[in-house]
Short mmCIF file of C-alpha atoms in Angstrom, two decimals:
data_model
loop_
_atom_site.label_atom_id
_atom_site.label_comp_id
_atom_site.label_asym_id
_atom_site.label_seq_id
_atom_site.Cartn_x
_atom_site.Cartn_y
_atom_site.Cartn_z
CA THR H 1 20.19 -38.24 33.44
CA PRO H 2 16.85 -37.26 31.83
CA SER H 3 14.32 -40.04 32.17
CA HIS H 4 11.73 -38.83 29.67
CA SER H 5 10.84 -41.19 26.83
CA GLY H 6 12.15 -38.92 24.09
CA TYR H 7 15.70 -39.53 25.30
CA ALA H 8 15.43 -43.31 25.55
CA HIS H 9 17.12 -44.02 22.21
CA MET H 10 20.22 -41.97 23.12
CA SER H 11 23.22 -43.18 25.05
CA GLN H 12 24.54 -41.24 28.07
CA GLY H 13 27.05 -39.20 26.06
CA GLU H 14 24.66 -38.30 23.26
CA ILE H 15 21.97 -36.45 25.21
CA MET H 16 21.26 -32.97 23.88
CA LEU H 17 19.60 -30.33 26.01
CA ASN H 18 16.25 -28.76 25.20
CA ILE H 19 16.44 -25.10 24.16
CA ILE H 20 13.67 -22.74 25.28
CA MET H 21 14.20 -19.27 23.82
CA LEU H 22 11.91 -16.53 25.12
CA ILE H 23 12.21 -13.36 23.06
CA THR H 24 10.49 -10.09 23.81
CA ASP H 25 10.43 -6.92 21.70
CA THR H 26 11.51 -3.42 22.81
CA PHE H 27 12.51 -4.47 26.36
CA ARG H 28 14.99 -1.95 27.76
CA PHE H 29 18.05 -3.27 29.61
CA ASP H 30 17.30 -0.97 32.54
CA ASN H 31 13.88 -2.52 33.12
CA LEU H 32 15.69 -5.06 35.29
CA GLN H 33 16.01 -4.18 38.95
CA HIS H 34 19.79 -4.13 39.13
CA ARG H 35 19.96 -1.69 36.18
CA ALA H 36 16.83 0.34 36.98
CA ARG H 37 16.67 4.10 36.45
CA ARG H 38 12.90 4.40 36.65
CA ARG H 39 10.41 2.08 38.26
CA VAL H 40 9.40 -0.98 36.27
CA ASP H 41 8.16 -3.96 38.28
CA THR H 42 9.82 -7.08 36.83
CA PRO H 43 9.93 -9.42 39.85
CA HIS H 44 9.99 -12.66 37.86
CA LEU H 45 13.03 -11.79 35.76
CA ASN H 46 14.78 -10.37 38.81
CA SER H 47 14.17 -13.67 40.64
CA PHE H 48 15.31 -15.61 37.58
CA ILE H 49 18.69 -13.82 37.77
CA ASP H 50 18.92 -14.30 41.54
CA GLU H 51 18.08 -18.00 41.49
CA ARG H 52 18.92 -19.56 38.11
CA ALA H 53 20.13 -17.37 35.26
CA ALA H 54 23.32 -15.61 34.31
CA SER H 55 22.67 -12.02 33.19
CA VAL H 56 25.18 -10.96 30.53
CA GLU H 57 25.55 -7.24 31.18
CA ARG H 58 27.34 -6.43 27.91
CA MET H 59 24.86 -7.80 25.39
CA TYR H 60 24.15 -5.40 22.52
CA THR H 61 21.89 -5.64 19.53
CA GLY H 62 23.60 -6.01 16.16
CA SER H 63 21.42 -5.52 13.10
CA PHE H 64 18.47 -3.23 13.75
CA PRO H 65 15.47 -3.39 14.15
CA THR H 66 13.02 -6.32 14.60
CA ILE H 67 13.58 -8.65 11.65
CA PRO H 68 17.27 -7.79 11.05
CA GLN H 69 18.03 -8.56 14.70
CA ARG H 70 16.25 -11.91 14.61
CA THR H 71 17.98 -12.71 11.33
CA ASP H 72 21.36 -12.17 13.00
CA LEU H 73 20.26 -14.49 15.80
CA ALA H 74 18.87 -17.24 13.57
CA THR H 75 21.75 -17.23 11.06
CA ALA H 76 24.77 -16.23 13.22
CA ARG H 77 25.79 -13.79 10.47
CA VAL H 78 26.08 -9.99 10.81
CA GLY H 79 23.54 -8.63 8.37
CA TRP H 80 23.17 -4.86 8.60
CA PRO H 81 26.08 -3.76 6.39
CA ASN H 82 24.78 -5.96 3.56
CA TYR H 83 21.01 -6.40 3.83
CA GLY H 84 18.13 -5.00 5.82
CA TRP H 85 14.55 -5.92 6.59
CA GLN H 86 13.69 -8.82 4.27
CA PRO H 87 12.68 -12.51 4.40
CA ILE H 88 15.29 -14.57 6.19
CA ASP H 89 15.94 -16.88 3.23
CA LEU H 90 17.00 -13.86 1.15
CA SER H 91 19.59 -12.99 3.78
CA SER H 92 21.19 -16.38 4.47
CA GLU H 93 20.85 -20.11 3.95
CA ASN H 94 21.38 -20.61 7.69
CA HIS H 95 18.45 -21.14 10.05
CA ILE H 96 18.77 -22.17 13.69
CA ALA H 97 15.59 -24.29 13.67
CA ARG H 98 16.54 -26.11 10.49
CA LEU H 99 19.99 -26.83 11.94
CA LEU H 100 18.57 -28.28 15.16
CA GLY H 101 15.77 -30.12 13.39
CA ALA H 102 18.32 -32.01 11.32
CA GLN H 103 19.88 -33.24 14.57
CA GLY H 104 16.68 -34.69 15.99
CA TYR H 105 15.13 -31.69 17.70
CA ALA H 106 11.40 -31.06 17.60
CA THR H 107 11.17 -27.41 16.57
CA GLN H 108 8.28 -25.05 17.34
CA LEU H 109 7.75 -21.32 16.83
CA LEU H 110 5.04 -19.59 18.89
CA CYS H 111 4.68 -15.86 18.32
CA ASP H 112 2.46 -12.81 18.32
CA CYS H 113 5.13 -10.73 16.57
CA PRO H 114 3.35 -9.74 13.34
CA HIS H 115 6.51 -9.80 11.22
CA LEU H 116 8.02 -13.29 11.61
CA PHE H 117 5.68 -15.15 9.27
CA LYS H 118 5.93 -12.36 6.67
CA ALA H 119 9.72 -12.76 6.85
CA ARG H 120 9.35 -16.56 6.45
CA PHE H 121 10.99 -17.49 9.76
CA ASN H 122 8.27 -20.10 10.23
CA GLU H 123 9.47 -22.08 7.21
CA GLY H 124 12.50 -23.37 9.13
CA PHE H 125 10.37 -24.88 11.90
CA GLU H 126 8.59 -28.21 12.12
CA ALA H 127 5.55 -26.35 13.45
CA ALA H 128 4.70 -22.66 13.81
CA TYR H 129 1.79 -20.66 15.22
CA GLN H 130 1.08 -16.91 15.17
CA SER H 131 -1.48 -15.05 17.28
CA ARG H 132 -2.78 -12.36 14.94
CA GLY H 133 -3.63 -8.71 15.54
CA GLN H 134 -0.53 -7.01 16.92
CA GLU H 135 0.25 -3.43 15.89
CA GLY H 136 -0.94 -2.92 12.29
CA ASP H 137 -1.90 -6.56 11.64
CA LYS H 138 -5.56 -6.88 10.54
CA PRO H 139 -6.70 -10.52 10.47
CA LEU H 140 -10.46 -9.89 10.60
CA LEU H 141 -12.22 -6.61 9.85
CA HIS H 142 -15.30 -5.52 11.81
CA LEU H 143 -16.09 -2.21 10.14
CA ASN H 144 -19.64 -2.00 11.50
CA HIS H 145 -17.88 -0.92 14.68
CA PRO H 146 -16.31 2.53 14.28
CA ILE H 147 -12.56 2.89 14.81
CA PRO H 148 -12.10 4.88 18.03
CA THR H 149 -9.77 7.84 18.42
CA VAL H 150 -7.35 6.70 21.08
CA MET H 151 -4.48 9.15 20.63
CA PRO H 152 -4.41 12.55 18.91
CA MET H 153 -2.52 12.27 15.61
CA GLU H 154 -0.12 15.05 16.65
CA LYS H 155 0.99 12.99 19.68
CA THR H 156 1.82 9.71 17.97
CA ARG H 157 3.42 8.05 14.97
CA ARG H 158 2.09 9.52 11.73
CA ILE H 159 2.54 6.42 9.55
CA PRO H 160 1.00 4.10 8.62
CA VAL H 161 -2.59 5.39 8.51
CA TYR H 162 -5.68 3.20 7.99
CA ARG H 163 -8.96 4.92 7.13
CA GLY H 164 -7.66 8.13 8.65
CA HIS H 165 -6.55 6.50 11.92
CA ASN H 166 -3.11 5.93 13.46
CA LEU H 167 -1.64 2.69 14.79
CA ALA H 168 -2.84 3.24 18.35
CA ASP H 169 -6.42 3.67 17.15
CA VAL H 170 -6.35 0.71 14.77
CA HIS H 171 -4.70 -1.61 17.29
CA ARG H 172 -7.35 -0.91 19.94
CA TRP H 173 -10.19 -1.28 17.42
CA MET H 174 -8.85 -4.46 15.86
CA ASN H 175 -8.35 -6.12 19.26
CA ARG H 176 -11.49 -4.66 20.87
CA TYR H 177 -9.32 -3.31 23.74
CA PRO H 178 -8.82 -6.13 26.24
CA GLU H 179 -9.86 -4.72 29.60
CA ASN H 180 -8.93 -7.93 31.39
CA GLU H 181 -5.48 -9.46 31.49
CA ALA H 182 -6.46 -12.84 30.08
CA ASP H 183 -7.23 -11.27 26.70
CA THR H 184 -3.91 -9.42 26.33
CA PHE H 185 -1.26 -10.70 23.95
CA PRO H 186 1.30 -11.52 26.68
CA ALA H 187 -1.35 -13.66 28.39
CA LYS H 188 -2.37 -15.41 25.18
CA THR H 189 1.19 -16.11 24.03
CA GLY H 190 2.34 -17.08 27.52
CA SER H 191 -0.61 -19.44 27.97
CA LEU H 192 0.08 -21.04 24.61
CA ALA H 193 3.73 -21.62 25.54
CA ILE H 194 2.65 -23.20 28.82
CA ARG H 195 0.25 -25.52 27.00
CA TRP H 196 2.97 -26.47 24.51
CA LEU H 197 5.39 -27.34 27.30
CA GLU H 198 2.79 -29.44 29.07
CA GLU H 199 2.06 -31.36 25.87
CA ASN H 200 5.68 -31.79 24.68
CA TYR H 201 8.05 -31.68 27.66
CA ALA H 202 8.69 -35.44 27.59
CA SER H 203 9.50 -35.58 23.87
CA GLY H 204 13.06 -34.16 24.06
CA PRO H 205 15.12 -32.80 22.71
CA PHE H 206 13.07 -29.82 21.57
CA PHE H 207 13.70 -26.24 20.44
CA LEU H 208 10.91 -23.85 21.44
CA TRP H 209 11.11 -20.24 20.22
CA VAL H 210 8.46 -18.08 21.95
CA ASP H 211 8.32 -14.53 20.56
CA PHE H 212 6.40 -11.88 22.50
CA PHE H 213 5.93 -8.68 20.48
CA ASP H 214 5.29 -6.78 23.71
CA PRO H 215 6.38 -4.47 25.20
CA HIS H 216 6.44 -3.09 21.66
CA GLU H 217 3.95 -0.30 21.18
CA PRO H 218 1.02 0.31 21.12
CA TRP H 219 1.15 -0.06 24.89
CA ASP H 220 -2.32 -1.22 25.81
CA PRO H 221 -2.18 -3.05 29.13
CA PRO H 222 -5.35 -2.87 31.21
CA GLU H 223 -5.47 0.79 32.16
CA TYR H 224 -5.41 -0.01 35.88
CA MET H 225 -1.85 -1.30 35.40
CA ALA H 226 -0.71 1.97 33.83
CA LYS H 227 -2.45 3.88 36.62
CA LYS H 228 -0.16 2.18 39.11
CA TYR H 229 2.79 4.04 37.59
CA ASP H 230 0.99 7.37 37.03
CA PRO H 231 -2.07 7.53 39.30
CA ASP H 232 -2.81 11.25 39.00
CA TYR H 233 -2.82 11.62 35.20
CA THR H 234 -6.17 12.69 33.72
CA GLY H 235 -5.40 13.30 30.03
CA ALA H 236 -5.66 11.05 26.97
CA PRO H 237 -3.69 7.82 27.54
CA MET H 238 -0.26 8.09 25.91
CA SER H 239 0.02 4.59 24.47
CA HIS H 240 2.22 5.13 21.38
CA PRO H 241 5.33 7.31 20.83
CA ASN H 242 5.62 9.78 17.97
CA TYR H 243 8.96 8.46 16.63
CA GLY H 244 10.16 12.04 16.78
CA PRO H 245 10.96 14.86 19.22
CA SER H 246 9.93 14.36 22.83
CA SER H 247 9.27 18.10 23.02
CA GLU H 248 5.86 17.44 21.46
CA TYR H 249 4.77 16.04 24.82
CA SER H 250 4.15 17.92 28.03
CA ASP H 251 5.98 16.63 31.10
CA ASP H 252 2.77 14.92 32.25
CA GLU H 253 2.21 13.30 28.85
CA LEU H 254 5.80 12.05 28.67
CA ARG H 255 5.51 10.55 32.14
CA ASN H 256 2.26 8.85 31.09
CA LEU H 257 3.94 7.47 27.97
CA TRP H 258 6.53 5.91 30.27
CA ALA H 259 3.77 4.60 32.56
CA HIS H 260 2.11 2.71 29.69
CA TYR H 261 5.44 1.27 28.57
CA ALA H 262 6.31 0.24 32.15
CA ALA H 263 2.93 -1.46 32.62
CA GLU H 264 3.33 -3.38 29.36
CA ALA H 265 6.84 -4.46 30.40
CA GLU H 266 5.48 -5.63 33.76
CA LEU H 267 2.79 -7.64 31.97
CA VAL H 268 5.44 -9.36 29.85
CA ASP H 269 7.51 -10.11 32.95
CA ARG H 270 4.46 -11.70 34.58
CA TRP H 271 3.86 -14.11 31.71
CA LEU H 272 7.51 -14.91 31.28
CA GLY H 273 7.41 -15.75 34.96
CA ARG H 274 4.51 -18.14 34.46
CA ILE H 275 6.43 -19.95 31.73
CA LEU H 276 9.41 -20.24 34.08
CA GLU H 277 7.07 -21.59 36.78
CA LYS H 278 5.81 -24.22 34.36
CA ILE H 279 9.37 -25.31 33.60
CA ASP H 280 9.70 -25.69 37.37
CA ASP H 281 6.48 -27.72 37.54
CA LEU H 282 7.68 -30.05 34.81
CA ARG H 283 11.12 -30.46 36.43
CA ILE H 284 13.05 -30.02 33.19
CA TRP H 285 15.62 -27.45 34.29
CA ASP H 286 18.39 -30.05 34.39
CA GLU H 287 17.83 -30.99 30.76
CA SER H 288 17.12 -27.54 29.33
CA ILE H 289 18.69 -24.24 28.34
CA VAL H 290 16.36 -21.30 28.97
CA VAL H 291 17.09 -17.91 27.40
CA VAL H 292 15.31 -14.57 27.86
CA THR H 293 16.34 -11.71 25.57
CA THR H 294 15.00 -8.97 23.31
CA ASP H 295 15.82 -7.19 20.06
CA HIS H 296 16.31 -3.56 21.18
CA GLY H 297 15.09 -0.91 23.59
CA MET H 298 13.24 2.37 23.16
CA SER H 299 13.88 6.07 23.75
CA LEU H 300 11.33 7.58 26.10
CA GLY H 301 12.62 11.13 26.45
CA GLU H 302 16.34 10.36 26.27
CA HIS H 303 18.17 12.40 23.63
CA GLY H 304 15.07 14.54 23.18
CA ARG H 305 13.17 11.81 21.34
CA THR H 306 10.57 9.09 21.75
CA GLY H 307 10.66 5.96 19.61
CA LYS H 308 13.52 3.95 18.16
CA SER H 309 13.90 5.54 14.71
CA ASN H 310 13.01 8.87 13.14
CA LEU H 311 9.71 8.73 11.25
CA HIS H 312 8.68 12.28 12.06
CA PRO H 313 8.13 14.70 9.15
CA ASP H 314 9.55 17.68 11.07
CA ASP H 315 12.53 16.07 12.82
CA ARG H 316 15.62 16.46 10.62
CA ARG H 317 18.06 14.74 12.98
CA PHE H 318 19.89 11.50 12.36
CA TRP H 319 19.10 8.93 15.04
CA PRO H 320 22.11 6.95 16.32
CA ILE H 321 21.25 3.70 18.09
CA TYR H 322 22.07 5.08 21.53
CA PRO H 323 22.46 2.79 24.61
CA GLU H 324 18.81 2.88 25.71
CA ILE H 325 18.14 1.14 22.38
CA CYS H 326 21.23 -0.92 21.58
CA ARG H 327 21.98 -2.38 25.02
CA ILE H 328 19.72 -5.33 25.74
CA PRO H 329 19.16 -7.99 28.41
CA PHE H 330 20.40 -11.53 27.86
CA LEU H 331 19.56 -14.06 30.57
CA VAL H 332 20.52 -17.72 30.25
CA ALA H 333 19.99 -20.66 32.58
CA ALA H 334 21.45 -24.10 31.92
CA PRO H 335 23.27 -26.90 33.73
CA GLY H 336 26.77 -25.68 34.61
CA ILE H 337 25.88 -21.96 34.51
CA ASP H 338 25.71 -20.09 37.81
CA SER H 339 23.09 -17.44 38.50
CA GLY H 340 24.01 -13.77 38.83
CA VAL H 341 25.58 -10.97 36.82
CA ILE H 342 28.39 -11.50 34.28
CA ASP H 343 30.20 -8.35 33.18
CA GLY H 344 33.47 -9.57 31.67
CA PHE H 345 32.79 -9.66 27.92
CA PHE H 346 30.60 -8.34 25.10
CA MET H 347 28.07 -10.47 23.21
CA GLN H 348 25.77 -9.80 20.25
CA PRO H 349 22.87 -11.76 18.69
CA VAL H 350 25.13 -13.55 16.17
CA ASP H 351 26.78 -15.27 19.14
CA ILE H 352 23.58 -16.83 20.46
CA LEU H 353 23.32 -19.71 17.97
CA PRO H 354 26.86 -21.09 18.41
CA THR H 355 26.68 -20.54 22.19
CA LEU H 356 23.41 -22.43 22.62
CA ALA H 357 24.52 -25.20 20.28
CA GLU H 358 27.69 -25.85 22.27
CA ILE H 359 25.91 -25.81 25.63
CA ALA H 360 23.16 -28.08 24.26
CA GLY H 361 25.59 -30.59 22.77
CA ALA H 362 24.46 -29.87 19.21
CA SER H 363 26.70 -29.19 16.22
CA THR H 364 26.92 -26.16 13.92
CA THR H 365 28.70 -28.03 11.12
CA GLY H 366 25.42 -28.45 9.25
CA LEU H 367 25.08 -24.72 8.58
CA ALA H 368 25.28 -23.81 4.91
CA GLU H 369 27.26 -20.59 5.36
CA GLN H 370 30.19 -19.57 7.52
CA ILE H 371 29.12 -17.81 10.71
CA ASP H 372 30.32 -14.59 12.32
CA GLY H 373 29.18 -15.52 15.81
CA ARG H 374 31.37 -17.14 18.42
CA SER H 375 30.48 -19.51 21.23
CA PHE H 376 30.51 -18.08 24.74
CA ALA H 377 29.55 -21.41 26.32
CA ARG H 378 32.80 -21.72 28.28
CA ALA H 379 32.68 -18.09 29.40
CA LEU H 380 29.14 -18.56 30.71
CA GLN H 381 30.32 -21.62 32.60
CA GLY H 382 33.16 -19.74 34.29
CA GLY H 383 35.89 -20.22 31.71
CA PRO H 384 37.65 -17.75 29.40
CA ALA H 385 35.80 -15.70 26.80
CA PRO H 386 36.85 -15.69 23.13
CA SER H 387 39.51 -13.12 22.31
CA GLY H 388 38.53 -9.71 20.98
CA CYS H 389 35.08 -9.56 22.59
CA ASP H 390 35.62 -6.08 24.00
CA TYR H 391 33.28 -3.99 21.83
CA ALA H 392 29.93 -4.13 20.00
CA VAL H 393 28.47 -2.37 16.96
CA ALA H 394 24.74 -1.86 16.39
CA GLY H 395 23.69 -0.73 12.92
CA CYS H 396 20.82 -0.40 10.47
CA ARG H 397 20.90 -1.12 6.75
CA LEU H 398 21.14 1.98 4.56
CA GLY H 399 19.88 1.76 0.98
CA LEU H 400 22.10 4.17 -0.95
CA PRO H 401 21.47 5.35 -4.52
CA PRO H 402 24.31 5.11 -7.08
CA THR H 403 26.81 7.97 -6.96
CA GLU H 404 28.33 9.72 -9.98
CA ASN H 405 31.67 11.34 -10.83
CA GLY H 406 33.47 9.61 -7.99
CA LYS H 407 31.50 11.43 -5.30
CA SER H 408 31.19 9.78 -1.91
CA PRO H 409 27.67 8.72 -0.91
CA VAL H 410 25.78 10.65 1.73
CA PRO H 411 23.39 9.07 4.25
CA PRO H 412 19.63 9.27 3.83
CA ALA H 413 18.01 12.14 5.70
CA ARG H 414 16.83 11.28 9.24
CA ALA H 415 18.35 7.79 8.99
CA THR H 416 19.05 5.44 11.88
CA MET H 417 22.81 5.51 12.48
CA PRO H 418 25.21 2.97 14.00
CA PHE H 419 26.69 3.11 17.46
CA LEU H 420 29.91 1.46 18.68
CA SER H 421 30.27 0.61 22.37
CA THR H 422 33.31 -0.34 24.41
CA ARG H 423 33.44 -0.54 28.19
CA LYS H 424 34.72 3.04 28.32
CA TRP H 425 33.46 4.76 25.17
CA GLY H 426 30.38 5.10 23.00
CA TYR H 427 30.87 6.36 19.46
CA ALA H 428 28.48 7.54 16.74
CA PRO H 429 30.27 8.01 13.38
CA ILE H 430 27.35 10.19 12.29
CA GLY H 431 25.63 11.78 15.27
CA ALA H 432 22.29 13.51 15.57
CA ASP H 433 23.45 16.63 13.70
CA GLY H 434 25.77 14.85 11.27
CA ALA H 435 29.04 15.20 13.20
CA ARG H 436 30.91 12.45 15.02
CA GLU H 437 29.91 11.98 18.67
CA LEU H 438 31.81 10.44 21.59
CA TYR H 439 30.53 9.54 25.05
CA ASP H 440 32.21 8.42 28.26
CA LEU H 441 29.95 5.48 29.10
CA GLU H 442 31.59 4.87 32.47
CA SER H 443 30.15 8.13 33.77
CA ASP H 444 27.37 8.66 31.19
CA GLU H 445 25.68 5.29 30.69
CA LEU H 446 22.97 6.54 28.33
CA ALA H 447 25.33 8.69 26.20
CA GLU H 448 23.80 12.08 26.87
CA HIS H 449 26.91 14.32 26.99
CA ASP H 450 29.08 14.47 23.86
CA VAL H 451 32.81 14.72 24.72
CA SER H 452 34.20 14.40 21.19
CA LYS H 453 35.85 17.84 21.25
CA GLU H 454 37.76 16.96 24.43
CA HIS H 455 39.07 13.65 23.05
CA PRO H 456 39.82 13.96 19.30
CA ASP H 457 42.42 11.18 19.49
CA VAL H 458 39.82 8.77 20.90
CA VAL H 459 37.38 9.77 18.15
CA GLU H 460 39.93 8.78 15.51
CA GLU H 461 40.73 5.52 17.29
CA MET H 462 37.04 4.62 17.54
CA HIS H 463 36.47 5.51 13.91
CA ARG H 464 39.27 3.18 12.81
CA MET H 465 37.74 0.42 14.95
CA PHE H 466 34.35 1.02 13.36
CA VAL H 467 35.69 0.92 9.78
CA ARG H 468 37.64 -2.24 10.58
CA HIS H 469 34.44 -3.83 11.86
CA LEU H 470 32.67 -2.97 8.60
CA LYS H 471 35.43 -4.49 6.49
CA ASP H 472 35.55 -7.61 8.67
CA HIS H 473 31.84 -8.16 8.00
CA ARG H 474 31.77 -7.90 4.22
CA ALA H 475 30.56 -4.29 3.99
CA PRO H 476 30.56 -2.90 0.42
CA GLN H 477 33.08 -0.14 -0.28
CA GLN H 478 30.31 2.40 -0.85
CA LEU H 479 29.15 1.88 2.72
CA VAL H 480 32.68 2.10 4.12
CA GLU H 481 33.12 5.46 2.39
CA LEU H 482 29.84 6.81 3.72
CA TRP H 483 31.03 7.61 7.22
CA ASP H 484 33.27 10.45 6.10
CA ALA H 485 30.38 12.16 4.29
CA VAL H 486 28.79 15.42 5.36
CA GLY H 487 25.10 16.34 5.11
CA ALA H 488 22.07 14.27 4.20
CA GLY H 489 21.07 12.78 0.86
CA GLU H 490 18.55 10.41 -0.67
CA GLY H 491 18.02 6.75 0.14
CA SER H 492 16.26 4.60 2.70
CA TRP H 493 16.85 2.56 5.84
CA ALA H 494 15.45 -0.65 7.29
CA ILE H 495 12.23 0.37 8.98
CA ASP H 496 9.17 -1.79 9.49
CA TYR H 497 6.80 0.45 7.54
CA SER H 498 7.62 2.61 4.52
#
């Protein structure tokens, strides 16, 4: 029984668990040791799985990218068929922090993600704090100091541009390039979370959402950390992908791009580990749920591309949300949950809210709108999973112009396209070149070898499953009709910068 003063007014049966949700950005599922394809040192998360946390192997992102994914999580509603990147209150009346706050939780958001306050996530919390300066965020100009050229424009993302400089340049200038670890964003956000826990751990119950933007690019760990992964490289540091074809990089440059990503992921793991150590210091494991997850991954050479969506002026391909992007880690520790790997069911971000609420002893009846997510609390505790949790769909909102004369809509050129995953198959209703794609994920985990021509019956079955998923989640008829279209048209998709 928790003995802290914040629980004193509750009887034995009324105690609700704290919820500590640690979210990273762009953290690939195969960064973890048991899924590793390339070296990334993540010892703290690996130990977390070995000693305390269940690792749900079939967790997939839903709405894509950053803000749509977090909106799914915070509202428990599938958003991408109906809305894209916009403030959360325009998407739903639900909000996880508002729900928990109404039941007596202290609610706190700590983030360095530059998008959450703009999307009004903070308005659902009792208190919220953002560390400024990530990516294109400019809190305080210092134009007497010239903006350095960090990466050649032809090697990185072309938009947005500030005073003739790309994101990698602006990020390093704005943040004066932290050469020591203490000044990096993972260190600052991790230290802030540790301070918050020290100053609030006895107040329970509390809901703490800590949002690390890293390892989102630009990847600017202290250079000595990147050197560990690529010690012999002598060229310009590759700290930001081009959101286009990987063929623009030499083999050495592509390896160095990976090295900077890997170093940034290691830095995030280190500061997640220090938060977990503080939870240990405070002895609150028995009265807390602790979650580590992310929004999506990143292509770093897979499928001939680097980035997560196509922003390149010369790349005409569609970009399905292939497994290196849509498959994500989900680690959860709580009383009654055993550590280790769980591989028996599929989860998506909409399931997180009802799952945490049930484990915590909180209620979801106070939500304003009906939810799509289901609770996996019993499954995580060794019981049965909800029925029908044998597939996942990741998708991105498409803004389609009106069509005339009964013509079917066509997708915007170069758009981010959905991907459906089952245990056996991966399916893209519109693949890179516009045709349907099918992958045998049992033998081809990252979906690199299209087998659609060998299995036309499976393609049709997967397409029916995909259309049924759209209809089950309130997709407008225009969107349902889209997936039989050929070619590319006008429109837009939910990206962070236009």
